[in-house]
PDB file of C-alpha atoms in Angstrom:
ATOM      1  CA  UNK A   1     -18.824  -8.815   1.898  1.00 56.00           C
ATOM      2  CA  UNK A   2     -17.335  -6.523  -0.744  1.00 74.00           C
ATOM      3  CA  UNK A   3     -14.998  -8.513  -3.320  1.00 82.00           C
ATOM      4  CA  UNK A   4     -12.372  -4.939  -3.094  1.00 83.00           C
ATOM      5  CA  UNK A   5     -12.251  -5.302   0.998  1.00 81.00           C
ATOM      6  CA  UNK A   6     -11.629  -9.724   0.258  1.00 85.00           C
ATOM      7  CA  UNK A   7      -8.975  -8.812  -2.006  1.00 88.00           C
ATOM      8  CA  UNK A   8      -7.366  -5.992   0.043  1.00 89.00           C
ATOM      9  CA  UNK A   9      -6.944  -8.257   2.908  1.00 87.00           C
ATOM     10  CA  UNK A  10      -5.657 -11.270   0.833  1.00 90.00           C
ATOM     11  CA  UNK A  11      -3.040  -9.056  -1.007  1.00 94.00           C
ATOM     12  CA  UNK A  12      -1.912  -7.810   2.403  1.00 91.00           C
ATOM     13  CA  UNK A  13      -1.671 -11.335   4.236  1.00 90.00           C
ATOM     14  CA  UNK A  14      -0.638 -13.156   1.159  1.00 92.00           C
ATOM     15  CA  UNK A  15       2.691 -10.709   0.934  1.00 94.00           C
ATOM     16  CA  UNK A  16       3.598 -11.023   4.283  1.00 93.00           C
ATOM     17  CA  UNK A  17       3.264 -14.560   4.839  1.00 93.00           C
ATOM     18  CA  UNK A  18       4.749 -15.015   1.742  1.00 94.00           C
ATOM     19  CA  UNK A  19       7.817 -12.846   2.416  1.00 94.00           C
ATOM     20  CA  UNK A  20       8.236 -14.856   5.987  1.00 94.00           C
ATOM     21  CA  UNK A  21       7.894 -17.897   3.312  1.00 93.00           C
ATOM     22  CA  UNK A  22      10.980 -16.743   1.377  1.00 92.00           C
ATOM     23  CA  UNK A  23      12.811 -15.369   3.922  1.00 91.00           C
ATOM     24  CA  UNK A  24      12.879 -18.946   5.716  1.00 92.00           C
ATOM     25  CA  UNK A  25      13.331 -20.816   2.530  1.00 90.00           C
ATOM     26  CA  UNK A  26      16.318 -18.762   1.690  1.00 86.00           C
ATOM     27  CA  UNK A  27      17.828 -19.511   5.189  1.00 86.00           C
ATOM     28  CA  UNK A  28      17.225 -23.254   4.658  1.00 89.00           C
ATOM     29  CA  UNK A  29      18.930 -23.688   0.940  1.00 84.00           C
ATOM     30  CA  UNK A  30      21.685 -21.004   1.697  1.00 79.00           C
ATOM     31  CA  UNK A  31      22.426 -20.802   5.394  1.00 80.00           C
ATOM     32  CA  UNK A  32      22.260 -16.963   5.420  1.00 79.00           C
ATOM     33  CA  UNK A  33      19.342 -14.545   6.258  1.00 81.00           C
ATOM     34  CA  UNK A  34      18.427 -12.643   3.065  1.00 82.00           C
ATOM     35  CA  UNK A  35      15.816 -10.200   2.486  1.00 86.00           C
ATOM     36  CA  UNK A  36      13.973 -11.540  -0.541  1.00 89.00           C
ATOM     37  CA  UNK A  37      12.299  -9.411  -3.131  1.00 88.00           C
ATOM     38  CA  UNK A  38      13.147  -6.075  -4.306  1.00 90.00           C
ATOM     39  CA  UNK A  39      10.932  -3.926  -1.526  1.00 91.00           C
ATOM     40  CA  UNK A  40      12.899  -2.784   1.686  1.00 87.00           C
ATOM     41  CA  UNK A  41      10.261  -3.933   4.117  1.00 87.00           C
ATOM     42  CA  UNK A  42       8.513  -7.013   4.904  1.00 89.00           C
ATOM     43  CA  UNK A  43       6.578  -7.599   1.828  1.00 91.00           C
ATOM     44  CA  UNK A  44       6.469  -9.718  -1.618  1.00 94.00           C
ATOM     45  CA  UNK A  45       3.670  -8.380  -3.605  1.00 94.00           C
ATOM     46  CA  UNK A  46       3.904 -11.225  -6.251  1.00 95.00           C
ATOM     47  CA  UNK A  47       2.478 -13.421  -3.177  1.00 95.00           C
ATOM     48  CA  UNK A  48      -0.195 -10.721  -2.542  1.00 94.00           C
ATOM     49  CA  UNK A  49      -1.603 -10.958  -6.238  1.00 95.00           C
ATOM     50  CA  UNK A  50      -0.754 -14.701  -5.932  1.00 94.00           C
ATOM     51  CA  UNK A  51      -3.316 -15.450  -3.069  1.00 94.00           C
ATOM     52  CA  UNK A  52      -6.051 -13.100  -4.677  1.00 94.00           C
ATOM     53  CA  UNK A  53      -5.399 -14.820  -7.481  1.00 95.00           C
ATOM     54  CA  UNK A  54      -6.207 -18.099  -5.903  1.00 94.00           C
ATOM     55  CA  UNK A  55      -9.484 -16.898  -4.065  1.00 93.00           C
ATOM     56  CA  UNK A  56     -10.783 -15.997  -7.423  1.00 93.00           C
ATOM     57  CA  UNK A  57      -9.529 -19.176  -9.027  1.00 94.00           C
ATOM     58  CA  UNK A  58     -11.811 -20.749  -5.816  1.00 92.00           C
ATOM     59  CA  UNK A  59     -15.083 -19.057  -7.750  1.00 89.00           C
ATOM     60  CA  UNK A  60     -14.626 -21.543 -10.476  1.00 89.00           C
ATOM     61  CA  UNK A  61     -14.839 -24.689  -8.705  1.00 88.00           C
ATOM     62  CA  UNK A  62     -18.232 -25.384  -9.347  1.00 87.00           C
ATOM     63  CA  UNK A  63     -17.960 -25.371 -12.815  1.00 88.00           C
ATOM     64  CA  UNK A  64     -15.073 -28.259 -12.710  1.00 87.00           C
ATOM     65  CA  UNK A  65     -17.427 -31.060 -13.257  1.00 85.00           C
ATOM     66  CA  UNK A  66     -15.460 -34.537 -13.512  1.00 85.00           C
ATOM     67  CA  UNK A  67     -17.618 -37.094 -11.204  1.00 82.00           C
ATOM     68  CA  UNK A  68     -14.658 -37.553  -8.788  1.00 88.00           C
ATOM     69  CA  UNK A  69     -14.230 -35.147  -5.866  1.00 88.00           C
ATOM     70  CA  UNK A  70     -10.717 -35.948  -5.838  1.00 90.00           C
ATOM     71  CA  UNK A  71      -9.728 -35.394  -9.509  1.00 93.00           C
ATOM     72  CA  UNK A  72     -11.485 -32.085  -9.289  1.00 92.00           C
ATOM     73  CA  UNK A  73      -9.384 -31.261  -6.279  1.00 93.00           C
ATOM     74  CA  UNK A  74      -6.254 -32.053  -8.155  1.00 93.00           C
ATOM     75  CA  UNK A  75      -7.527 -30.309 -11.550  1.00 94.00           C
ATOM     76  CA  UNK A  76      -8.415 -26.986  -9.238  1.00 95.00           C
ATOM     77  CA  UNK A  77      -4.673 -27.156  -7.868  1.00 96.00           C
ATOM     78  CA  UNK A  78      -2.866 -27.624 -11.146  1.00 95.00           C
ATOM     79  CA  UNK A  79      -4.915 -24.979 -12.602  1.00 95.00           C
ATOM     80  CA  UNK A  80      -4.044 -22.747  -9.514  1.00 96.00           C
ATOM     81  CA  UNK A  81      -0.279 -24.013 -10.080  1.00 96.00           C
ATOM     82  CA  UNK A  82      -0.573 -22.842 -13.737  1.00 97.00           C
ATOM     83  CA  UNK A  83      -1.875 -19.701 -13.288  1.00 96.00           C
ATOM     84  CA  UNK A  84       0.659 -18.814 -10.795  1.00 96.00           C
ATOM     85  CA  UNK A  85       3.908 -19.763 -12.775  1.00 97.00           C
ATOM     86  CA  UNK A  86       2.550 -17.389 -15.533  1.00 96.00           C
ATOM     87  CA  UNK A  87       2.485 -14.733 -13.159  1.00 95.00           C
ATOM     88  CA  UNK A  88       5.700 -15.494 -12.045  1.00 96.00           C
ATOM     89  CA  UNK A  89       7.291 -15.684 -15.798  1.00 97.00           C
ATOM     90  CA  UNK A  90       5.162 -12.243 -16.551  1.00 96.00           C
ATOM     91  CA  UNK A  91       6.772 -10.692 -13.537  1.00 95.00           C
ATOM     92  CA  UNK A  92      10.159 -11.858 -14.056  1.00 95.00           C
ATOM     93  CA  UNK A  93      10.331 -11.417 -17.891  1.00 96.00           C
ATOM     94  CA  UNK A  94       9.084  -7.951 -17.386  1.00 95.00           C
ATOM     95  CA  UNK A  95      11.894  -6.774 -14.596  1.00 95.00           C
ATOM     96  CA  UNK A  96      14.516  -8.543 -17.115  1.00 95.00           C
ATOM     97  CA  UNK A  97      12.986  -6.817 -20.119  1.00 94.00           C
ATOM     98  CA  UNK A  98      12.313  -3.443 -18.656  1.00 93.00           C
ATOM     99  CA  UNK A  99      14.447  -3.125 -15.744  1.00 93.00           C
ATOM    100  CA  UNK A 100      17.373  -5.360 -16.463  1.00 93.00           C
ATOM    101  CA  UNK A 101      16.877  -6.739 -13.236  1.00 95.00           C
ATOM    102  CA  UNK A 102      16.673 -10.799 -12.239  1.00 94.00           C
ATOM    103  CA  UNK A 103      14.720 -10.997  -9.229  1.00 92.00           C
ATOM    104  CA  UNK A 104      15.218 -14.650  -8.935  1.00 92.00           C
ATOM    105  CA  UNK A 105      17.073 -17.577 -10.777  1.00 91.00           C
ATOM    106  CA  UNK A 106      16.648 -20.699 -11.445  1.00 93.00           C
ATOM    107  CA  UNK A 107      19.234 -21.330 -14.264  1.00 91.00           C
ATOM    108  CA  UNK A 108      20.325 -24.196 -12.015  1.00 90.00           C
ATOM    109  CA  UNK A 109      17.443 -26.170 -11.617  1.00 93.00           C
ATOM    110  CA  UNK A 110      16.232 -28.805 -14.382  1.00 94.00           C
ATOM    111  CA  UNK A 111      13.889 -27.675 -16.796  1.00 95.00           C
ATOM    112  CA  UNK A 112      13.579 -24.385 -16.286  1.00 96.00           C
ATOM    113  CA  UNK A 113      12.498 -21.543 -19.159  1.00 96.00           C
ATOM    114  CA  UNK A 114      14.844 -18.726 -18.970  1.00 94.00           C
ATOM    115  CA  UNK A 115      15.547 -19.123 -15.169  1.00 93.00           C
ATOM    116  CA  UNK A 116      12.471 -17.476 -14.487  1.00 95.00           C
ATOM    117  CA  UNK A 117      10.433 -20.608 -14.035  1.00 96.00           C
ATOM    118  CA  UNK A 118      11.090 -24.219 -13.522  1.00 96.00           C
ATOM    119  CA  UNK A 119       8.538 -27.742 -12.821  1.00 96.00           C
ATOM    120  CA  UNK A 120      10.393 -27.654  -9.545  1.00 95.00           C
ATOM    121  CA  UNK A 121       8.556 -24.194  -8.200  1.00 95.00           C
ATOM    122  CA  UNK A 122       5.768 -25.056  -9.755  1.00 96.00           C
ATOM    123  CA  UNK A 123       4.696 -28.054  -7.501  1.00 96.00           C
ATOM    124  CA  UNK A 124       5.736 -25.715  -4.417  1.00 95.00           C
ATOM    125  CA  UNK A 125       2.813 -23.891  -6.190  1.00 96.00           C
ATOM    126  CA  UNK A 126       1.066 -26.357  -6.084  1.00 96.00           C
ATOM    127  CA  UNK A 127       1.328 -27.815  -2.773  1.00 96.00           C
ATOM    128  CA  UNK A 128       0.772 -24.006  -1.768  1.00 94.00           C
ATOM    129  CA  UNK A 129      -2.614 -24.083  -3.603  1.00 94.00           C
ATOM    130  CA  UNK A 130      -3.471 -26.915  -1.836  1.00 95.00           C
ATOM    131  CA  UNK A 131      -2.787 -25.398   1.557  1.00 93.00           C
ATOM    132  CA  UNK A 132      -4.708 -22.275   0.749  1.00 92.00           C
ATOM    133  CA  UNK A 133      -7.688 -23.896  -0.240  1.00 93.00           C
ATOM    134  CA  UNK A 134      -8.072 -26.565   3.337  1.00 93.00           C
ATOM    135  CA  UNK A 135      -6.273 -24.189   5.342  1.00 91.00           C
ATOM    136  CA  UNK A 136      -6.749 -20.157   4.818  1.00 88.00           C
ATOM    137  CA  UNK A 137     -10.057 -19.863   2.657  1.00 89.00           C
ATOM    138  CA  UNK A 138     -12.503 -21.662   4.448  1.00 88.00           C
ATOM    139  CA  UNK A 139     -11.635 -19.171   6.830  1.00 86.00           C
ATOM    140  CA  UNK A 140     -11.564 -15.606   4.639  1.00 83.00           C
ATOM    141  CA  UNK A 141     -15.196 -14.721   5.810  1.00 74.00           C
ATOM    142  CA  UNK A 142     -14.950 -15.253   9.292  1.00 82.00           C
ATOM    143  CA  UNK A 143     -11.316 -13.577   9.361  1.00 80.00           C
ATOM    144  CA  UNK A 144     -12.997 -10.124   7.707  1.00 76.00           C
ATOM    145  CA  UNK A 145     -15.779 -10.451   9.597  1.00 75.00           C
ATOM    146  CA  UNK A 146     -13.330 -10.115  12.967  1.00 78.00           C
ATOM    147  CA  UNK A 147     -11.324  -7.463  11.241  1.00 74.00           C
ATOM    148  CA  UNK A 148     -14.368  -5.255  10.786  1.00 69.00           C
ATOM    149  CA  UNK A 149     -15.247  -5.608  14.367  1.00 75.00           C
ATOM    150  CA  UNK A 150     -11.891  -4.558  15.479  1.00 72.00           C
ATOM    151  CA  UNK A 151     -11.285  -1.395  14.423  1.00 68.00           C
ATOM    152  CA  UNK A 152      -7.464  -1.473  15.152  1.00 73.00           C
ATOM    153  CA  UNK A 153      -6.902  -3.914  13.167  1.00 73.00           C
ATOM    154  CA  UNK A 154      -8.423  -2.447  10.452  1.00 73.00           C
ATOM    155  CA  UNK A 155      -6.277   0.905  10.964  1.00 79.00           C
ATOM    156  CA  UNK A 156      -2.882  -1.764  11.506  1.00 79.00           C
ATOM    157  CA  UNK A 157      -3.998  -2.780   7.691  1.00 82.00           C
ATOM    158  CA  UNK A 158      -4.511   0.752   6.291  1.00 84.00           C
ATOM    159  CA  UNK A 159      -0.773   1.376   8.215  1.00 88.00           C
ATOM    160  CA  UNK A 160       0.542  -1.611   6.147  1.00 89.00           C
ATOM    161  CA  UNK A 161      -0.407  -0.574   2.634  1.00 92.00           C
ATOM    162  CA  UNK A 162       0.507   3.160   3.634  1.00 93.00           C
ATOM    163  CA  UNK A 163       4.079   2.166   4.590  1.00 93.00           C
ATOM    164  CA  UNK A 164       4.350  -0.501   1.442  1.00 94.00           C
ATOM    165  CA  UNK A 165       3.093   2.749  -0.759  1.00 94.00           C
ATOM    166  CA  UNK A 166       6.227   4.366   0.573  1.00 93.00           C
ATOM    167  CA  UNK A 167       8.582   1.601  -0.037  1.00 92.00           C
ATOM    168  CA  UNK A 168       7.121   1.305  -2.919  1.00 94.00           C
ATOM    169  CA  UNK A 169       8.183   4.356  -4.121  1.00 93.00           C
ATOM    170  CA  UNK A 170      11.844   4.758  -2.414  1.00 91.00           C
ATOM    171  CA  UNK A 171      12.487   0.601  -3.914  1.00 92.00           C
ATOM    172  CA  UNK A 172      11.520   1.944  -7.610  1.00 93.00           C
ATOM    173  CA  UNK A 173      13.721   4.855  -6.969  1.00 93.00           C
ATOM    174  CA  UNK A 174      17.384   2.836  -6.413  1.00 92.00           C
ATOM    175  CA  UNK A 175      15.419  -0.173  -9.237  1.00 94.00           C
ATOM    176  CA  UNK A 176      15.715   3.287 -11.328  1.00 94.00           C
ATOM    177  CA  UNK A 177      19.921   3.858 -11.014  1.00 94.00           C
ATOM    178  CA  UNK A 178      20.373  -0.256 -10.704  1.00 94.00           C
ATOM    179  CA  UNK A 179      18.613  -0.038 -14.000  1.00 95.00           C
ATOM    180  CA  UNK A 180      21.202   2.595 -15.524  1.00 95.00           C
ATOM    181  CA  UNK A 181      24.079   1.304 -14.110  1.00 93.00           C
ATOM    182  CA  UNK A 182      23.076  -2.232 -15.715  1.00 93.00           C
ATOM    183  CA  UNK A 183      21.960  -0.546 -19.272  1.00 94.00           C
ATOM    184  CA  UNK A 184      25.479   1.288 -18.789  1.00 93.00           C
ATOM    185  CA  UNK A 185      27.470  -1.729 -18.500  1.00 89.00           C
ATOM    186  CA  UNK A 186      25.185  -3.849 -20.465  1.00 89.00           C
ATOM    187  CA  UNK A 187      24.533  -6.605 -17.887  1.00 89.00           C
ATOM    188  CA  UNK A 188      21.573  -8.108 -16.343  1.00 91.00           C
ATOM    189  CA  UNK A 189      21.942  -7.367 -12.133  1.00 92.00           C
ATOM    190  CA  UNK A 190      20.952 -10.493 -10.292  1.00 91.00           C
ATOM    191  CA  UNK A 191      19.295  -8.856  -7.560  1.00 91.00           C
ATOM    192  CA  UNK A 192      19.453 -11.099  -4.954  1.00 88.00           C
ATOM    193  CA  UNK A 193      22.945 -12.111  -5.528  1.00 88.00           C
ATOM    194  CA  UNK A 194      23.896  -7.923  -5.173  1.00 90.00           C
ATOM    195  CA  UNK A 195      21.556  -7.189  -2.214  1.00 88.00           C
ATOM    196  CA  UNK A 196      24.031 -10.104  -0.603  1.00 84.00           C
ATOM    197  CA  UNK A 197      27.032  -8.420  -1.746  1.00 86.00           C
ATOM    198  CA  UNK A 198      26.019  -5.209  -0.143  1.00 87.00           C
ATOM    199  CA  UNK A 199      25.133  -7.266   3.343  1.00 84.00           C
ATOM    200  CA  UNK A 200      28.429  -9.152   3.423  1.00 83.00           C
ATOM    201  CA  UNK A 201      30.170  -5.729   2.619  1.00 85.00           C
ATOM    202  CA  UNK A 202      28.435  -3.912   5.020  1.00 84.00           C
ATOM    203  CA  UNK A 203      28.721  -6.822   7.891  1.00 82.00           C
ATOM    204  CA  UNK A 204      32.505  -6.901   7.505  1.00 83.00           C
ATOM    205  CA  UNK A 205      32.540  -2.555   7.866  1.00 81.00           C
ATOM    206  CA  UNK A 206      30.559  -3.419  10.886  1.00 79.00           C
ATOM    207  CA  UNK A 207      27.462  -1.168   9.492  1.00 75.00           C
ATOM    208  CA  UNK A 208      24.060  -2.099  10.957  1.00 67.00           C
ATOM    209  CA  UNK A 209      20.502  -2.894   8.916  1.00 60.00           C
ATOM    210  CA  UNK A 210      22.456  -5.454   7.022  1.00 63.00           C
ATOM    211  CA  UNK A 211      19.421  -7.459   6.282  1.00 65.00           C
ATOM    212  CA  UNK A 212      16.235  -6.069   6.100  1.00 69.00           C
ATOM    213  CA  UNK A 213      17.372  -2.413   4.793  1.00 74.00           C
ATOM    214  CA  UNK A 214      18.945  -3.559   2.228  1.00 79.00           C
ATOM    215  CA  UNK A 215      20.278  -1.257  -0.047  1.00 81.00           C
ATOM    216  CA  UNK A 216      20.513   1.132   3.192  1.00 78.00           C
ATOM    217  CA  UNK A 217      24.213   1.749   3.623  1.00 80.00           C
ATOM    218  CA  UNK A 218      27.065   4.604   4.240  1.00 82.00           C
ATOM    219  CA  UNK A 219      28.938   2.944   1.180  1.00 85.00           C
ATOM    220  CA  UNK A 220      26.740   5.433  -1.908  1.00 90.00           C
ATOM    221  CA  UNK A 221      24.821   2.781  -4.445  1.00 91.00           C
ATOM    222  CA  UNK A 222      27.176   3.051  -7.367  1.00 91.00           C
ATOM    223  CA  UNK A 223      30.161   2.053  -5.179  1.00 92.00           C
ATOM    224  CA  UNK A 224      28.276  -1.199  -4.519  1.00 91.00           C
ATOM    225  CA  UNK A 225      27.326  -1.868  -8.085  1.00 92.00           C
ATOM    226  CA  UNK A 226      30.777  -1.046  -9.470  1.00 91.00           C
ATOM    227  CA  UNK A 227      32.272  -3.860  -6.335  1.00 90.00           C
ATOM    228  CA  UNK A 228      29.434  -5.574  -7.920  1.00 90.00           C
ATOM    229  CA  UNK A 229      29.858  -6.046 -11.644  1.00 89.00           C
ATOM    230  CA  UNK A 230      34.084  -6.300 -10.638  1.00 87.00           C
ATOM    231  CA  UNK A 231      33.391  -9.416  -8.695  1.00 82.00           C
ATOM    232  CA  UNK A 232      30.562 -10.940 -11.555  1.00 75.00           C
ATOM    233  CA  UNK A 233      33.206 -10.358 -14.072  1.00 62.00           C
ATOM    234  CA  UNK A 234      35.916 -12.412 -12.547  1.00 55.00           C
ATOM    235  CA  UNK A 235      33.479 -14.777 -11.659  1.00 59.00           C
ATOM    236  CA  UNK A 236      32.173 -15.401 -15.162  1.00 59.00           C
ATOM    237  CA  UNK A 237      35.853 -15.402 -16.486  1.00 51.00           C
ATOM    238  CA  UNK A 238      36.487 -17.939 -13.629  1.00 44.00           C
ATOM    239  CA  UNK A 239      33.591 -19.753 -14.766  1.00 52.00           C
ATOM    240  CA  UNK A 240      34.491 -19.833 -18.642  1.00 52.00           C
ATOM    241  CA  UNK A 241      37.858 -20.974 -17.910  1.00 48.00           C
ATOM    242  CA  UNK A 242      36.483 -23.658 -15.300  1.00 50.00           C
ATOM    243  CA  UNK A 243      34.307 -24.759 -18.369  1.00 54.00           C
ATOM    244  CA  UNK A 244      37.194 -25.019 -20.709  1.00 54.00           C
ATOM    245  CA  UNK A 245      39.342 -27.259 -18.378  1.00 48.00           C
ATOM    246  CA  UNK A 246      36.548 -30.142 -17.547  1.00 54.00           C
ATOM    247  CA  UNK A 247      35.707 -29.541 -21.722  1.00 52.00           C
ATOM    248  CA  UNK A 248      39.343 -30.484 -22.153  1.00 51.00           C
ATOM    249  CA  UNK A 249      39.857 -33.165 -19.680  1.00 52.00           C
ATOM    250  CA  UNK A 250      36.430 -35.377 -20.899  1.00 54.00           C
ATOM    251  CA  UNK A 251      38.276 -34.767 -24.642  1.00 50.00           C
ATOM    252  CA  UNK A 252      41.255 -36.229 -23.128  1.00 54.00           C
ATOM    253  CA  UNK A 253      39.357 -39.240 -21.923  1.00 48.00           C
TER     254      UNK A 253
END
């Protein structure tokens, strides 16, 4: 079986199931329904390299030569782990650096580097690895093997990357004027936090598409940023003053 057709599939099934991932995850820690990433449609292509990633990490196993079945298990997963968090850091320094654009942060959690990555998501990595390797790739072969014998299936995948192409392109496009309006005001534009100022803004104007279009809305772009940067403003000020108070009150102590 051709490595390009094993690594077509995986990107396609690996950013799907890993935007359904996300999309629950971000339902369980905040309670709302938010459309992770910064594509329109149902797609996170960092999971899509992720899980090629991990097939090819899969190739190495043999060479992972400890004595103990189990230790080379858990050095195979850590590696996986590794490799992962430095193509999460890679993706989110680069949208920081070059598009001034946070696509996630974890500023909050212990031990993170930059809020791009923290130990935290990398177990979740981890335990993901794991669950890849008993669960999805003894399976790969048999799963392509199907595909190929089911030619609609096959034309539902060339569908999916045709329609990502697109999104692709239209995504990069408002990325483009998120990135000016942030270089204009000299901020860095948490995306996830704006996308879910646009959907509460466009949920109480009773607007439809609130969640998985986005950036889709009868209010134009720049009207949301401006709301946008206005409302991170007087949060940061609230913030700094917050700060100052409990700074004070343990100095009065």
């Amino acid at each position: 079986m051709s490595i390009f057709l094993i690594l077509t599939f995986l990107f396609a099934v690996g950013s799907f199931l890993g935007w359904v991932l996300e999309v629950f995850y971000r339902h369980f820690v905040s309670k709302k329904w938010v459309n992770p990433g910064f594509l329109t449609g149902p797609w996170l292509p960092i999971y899509g390299f992720s899980l090629c990633v991990l097939y090819l990490l899969t190739l190495v196993e043999p060479y992972i030569k400890i004595g103990n079945v189990i230790f080379e298990k858990a050095v195979l997963f850590a590696v996986m782990a590794i490799v992962i968090t430095c193509i999460e850091y890679a993706a989110g320094l680069v949208f920081i650096k070059r598009m001034k654009i946070k696509l996630w942060d974890y500023s909050d959690k212990p031990g993170n580097i930059q809020g791009i990555i923290c130990p935290l998501f990398t177990f979740y990595w981890l335990i993901l690895s794991a669950a890849y390797y008993f669960f999805i790739h003894p399976h790969i072969l048999d799963m392509l093997d199907w595909l190929s014998r089911n030619l609609a299936f096959s034309f539902g995948i060339g569908f999916y990357f045709g329609i990502m192409s697109v999104d692709i392109v239209y995504s990069f496009r408002v990325i483009h004027h998120i990135k000016r309006f942030a270089e204009e005001k000299q901020i860095i534009v948490r995306l996830e936090e704006f996308k879910g100022n646009i959907q509460d803004y466009k949920k109480k104007r009773g607007e439809r598409f609130q969640f998985l279009l986005s950036y889709h809305s009868v209010t134009p772009l720049r009207e949301h940023l401006e709301r946008y940067f206005d409302s991170s403003v007087i949060k940061e000020r609230f913030e700094n003053i917050r700060s100052r108070f409990n700074k004070n009150d343990d100095t009065g102590k």
